[in-house]
């Protein structure tokens, strides 16, 4: 196997750091378990950065090494697979399969988009529709797959206006990625963040609290990003022309019905989805955990009498590799905290800086991290344990710091390979789409905008919602 320069660099860095950790005289005060944990962490991170080996395989190998050597127990490793957040994601994918099978997403898109009369209206109505999908489909790649047929239908309707098609191709993944922060199930990284916070501090963020904190940020950042996409991808003449998209035009390019009376299956699925979301949002009233609510919804969605999808078919849509990755990285996070490695890593940080400076640094690093770690979940697995440990040391609320890091890591638009939705919409045979140059031009404006917006919410908005900046 030949190694590319990036892999060779990552390997050299990993071996150098591991050699330094292996020498007993280096880093006084660092215990054996902490040294081994840091070595495993360094090797895993460098492998994620510099090799094409599957992320899940690397995470499982790291977690297994920590278990075999006794840094974490067998119960810790296998217990992560039974974590409620893992079950929440499994059941959410079953619900998403039921929604996809009925074609409700197409009807919802037509309901919004067909009302557009100008290009700007089309952009913001499409943005609103994509934000709503965060409540129905977990993970950004799943939402991208669900939205792709809608985009292709719009592209065919607007085939004579190429710049608008390119603009929409860039709009879809941009909004999908930035709006994921709206809900706890929006990305696997969110569940990792919640788990790390609970293990390190005992503080639990439920579906309702995440919704309260994340939805305003998702809506604001998505619509601001939509304006940027519009302004950086089209010319004034492109934006002047009227737009008139009818449901019948979209139906011509859609396999599932988007007009006409609703079927019984669609009605049942819409009612079930609305009920599940309502129960998630009203958790403080009935105290049913989100995972239990999702499990009830999944059982109903796949039941022979009321369901719209067979359970075995729905389970095929579950990204089991992602779930194993989450479980393994949760175990790695426990090892970092319990061994004292995370505390040692951040022990040398200055403590006299204002909290806003610390948050700004966390947000800047998290925003740029996608250039090194392409997996959103991997970024949270690496950053959040360190951010939580560092925030405790400098007097910043770990919940605010972890949320800010996770929200900022949602920006990953710089390169076509930076995120799966960006890759998916950049490779559409027969359909005009964006180029790497278009992405770079958008990122030059969007990166500082999203970073500043996350910082604004962390210091000015979230404190009003109960998450203070300081402890």
PDB file of C-alpha atoms in Angstrom, residues 41 48 59-60 63 66 72 76-89 187-200 322-338 377 380-382 385:
ATOM      1  CA  UNK A  41      -6.128   9.224  21.035  1.00  0.00           C
ATOM      2  CA  UNK A  48      -8.721   9.832  10.847  1.00  0.00           C
ATOM      3  CA  UNK A  59     -12.654   4.156  16.527  1.00  0.00           C
ATOM      4  CA  UNK A  60     -13.411   0.514  17.316  1.00  0.00           C
ATOM      5  CA  UNK A  63     -11.812   1.646  22.065  1.00  0.00           C
ATOM      6  CA  UNK A  66      -8.354   1.002  25.844  1.00  0.00           C
ATOM      7  CA  UNK A  72     -11.913   1.381  30.649  1.00  0.00           C
ATOM      8  CA  UNK A  76     -18.127   0.837  29.712  1.00  0.00           C
ATOM      9  CA  UNK A  77     -17.339  -0.273  26.171  1.00  0.00           C
ATOM     10  CA  UNK A  78     -20.437  -2.378  25.617  1.00  0.00           C
ATOM     11  CA  UNK A  79     -22.664  -0.115  27.687  1.00  0.00           C
ATOM     12  CA  UNK A  80     -22.248   2.673  25.141  1.00  0.00           C
ATOM     13  CA  UNK A  81     -24.101   0.552  22.587  1.00  0.00           C
ATOM     14  CA  UNK A  82     -27.099   0.520  24.909  1.00  0.00           C
ATOM     15  CA  UNK A  83     -26.961   4.251  25.523  1.00  0.00           C
ATOM     16  CA  UNK A  84     -30.314   5.981  25.115  1.00  0.00           C
ATOM     17  CA  UNK A  85     -28.890   8.312  22.454  1.00  0.00           C
ATOM     18  CA  UNK A  86     -28.023   5.305  20.264  1.00  0.00           C
ATOM     19  CA  UNK A  87     -31.567   3.974  20.591  1.00  0.00           C
ATOM     20  CA  UNK A  88     -32.943   7.433  19.853  1.00  0.00           C
ATOM     21  CA  UNK A  89     -31.057   7.539  16.567  1.00  0.00           C
ATOM     22  CA  UNK A 187     -26.414  14.951  13.574  1.00  0.00           C
ATOM     23  CA  UNK A 188     -24.613  12.133  15.309  1.00  0.00           C
ATOM     24  CA  UNK A 189     -22.186  14.733  16.663  1.00  0.00           C
ATOM     25  CA  UNK A 190     -24.988  16.151  18.820  1.00  0.00           C
ATOM     26  CA  UNK A 191     -25.537  12.826  20.541  1.00  0.00           C
ATOM     27  CA  UNK A 192     -21.804  12.490  21.164  1.00  0.00           C
ATOM     28  CA  UNK A 193     -21.783  15.970  22.700  1.00  0.00           C
ATOM     29  CA  UNK A 194     -24.690  15.153  25.000  1.00  0.00           C
ATOM     30  CA  UNK A 195     -23.033  11.907  26.091  1.00  0.00           C
ATOM     31  CA  UNK A 196     -19.650  13.559  26.763  1.00  0.00           C
ATOM     32  CA  UNK A 197     -21.308  16.329  28.775  1.00  0.00           C
ATOM     33  CA  UNK A 198     -23.232  13.838  30.898  1.00  0.00           C
ATOM     34  CA  UNK A 199     -20.183  11.649  31.547  1.00  0.00           C
ATOM     35  CA  UNK A 200     -17.934  14.600  32.399  1.00  0.00           C
ATOM     36  CA  UNK A 322     -22.330   5.511  12.458  1.00  0.00           C
ATOM     37  CA  UNK A 323     -23.869   3.993  15.583  1.00  0.00           C
ATOM     38  CA  UNK A 324     -20.793   1.840  16.209  1.00  0.00           C
ATOM     39  CA  UNK A 325     -18.621   4.894  15.637  1.00  0.00           C
ATOM     40  CA  UNK A 326     -20.637   6.869  18.176  1.00  0.00           C
ATOM     41  CA  UNK A 327     -20.439   4.083  20.755  1.00  0.00           C
ATOM     42  CA  UNK A 328     -16.679   3.676  20.312  1.00  0.00           C
ATOM     43  CA  UNK A 329     -15.959   7.387  20.530  1.00  0.00           C
ATOM     44  CA  UNK A 330     -18.161   7.681  23.617  1.00  0.00           C
ATOM     45  CA  UNK A 331     -15.936   5.031  25.229  1.00  0.00           C
ATOM     46  CA  UNK A 332     -12.861   7.010  24.162  1.00  0.00           C
ATOM     47  CA  UNK A 333     -14.340  10.114  25.762  1.00  0.00           C
ATOM     48  CA  UNK A 334     -14.878   8.238  29.029  1.00  0.00           C
ATOM     49  CA  UNK A 335     -11.246   7.094  28.931  1.00  0.00           C
ATOM     50  CA  UNK A 336     -10.012  10.664  28.411  1.00  0.00           C
ATOM     51  CA  UNK A 337     -11.999  11.884  31.401  1.00  0.00           C
ATOM     52  CA  UNK A 338     -11.462   8.970  33.808  1.00  0.00           C
ATOM     53  CA  UNK A 377     -18.796  13.043  14.509  1.00  0.00           C
ATOM     54  CA  UNK A 380     -16.920  16.314  18.134  1.00  0.00           C
ATOM     55  CA  UNK A 381     -15.261  13.164  19.476  1.00  0.00           C
ATOM     56  CA  UNK A 382     -11.887  14.923  19.456  1.00  0.00           C
ATOM     57  CA  UNK A 385     -14.005  16.221  25.650  1.00  0.00           C
TER      58      UNK A 385
END
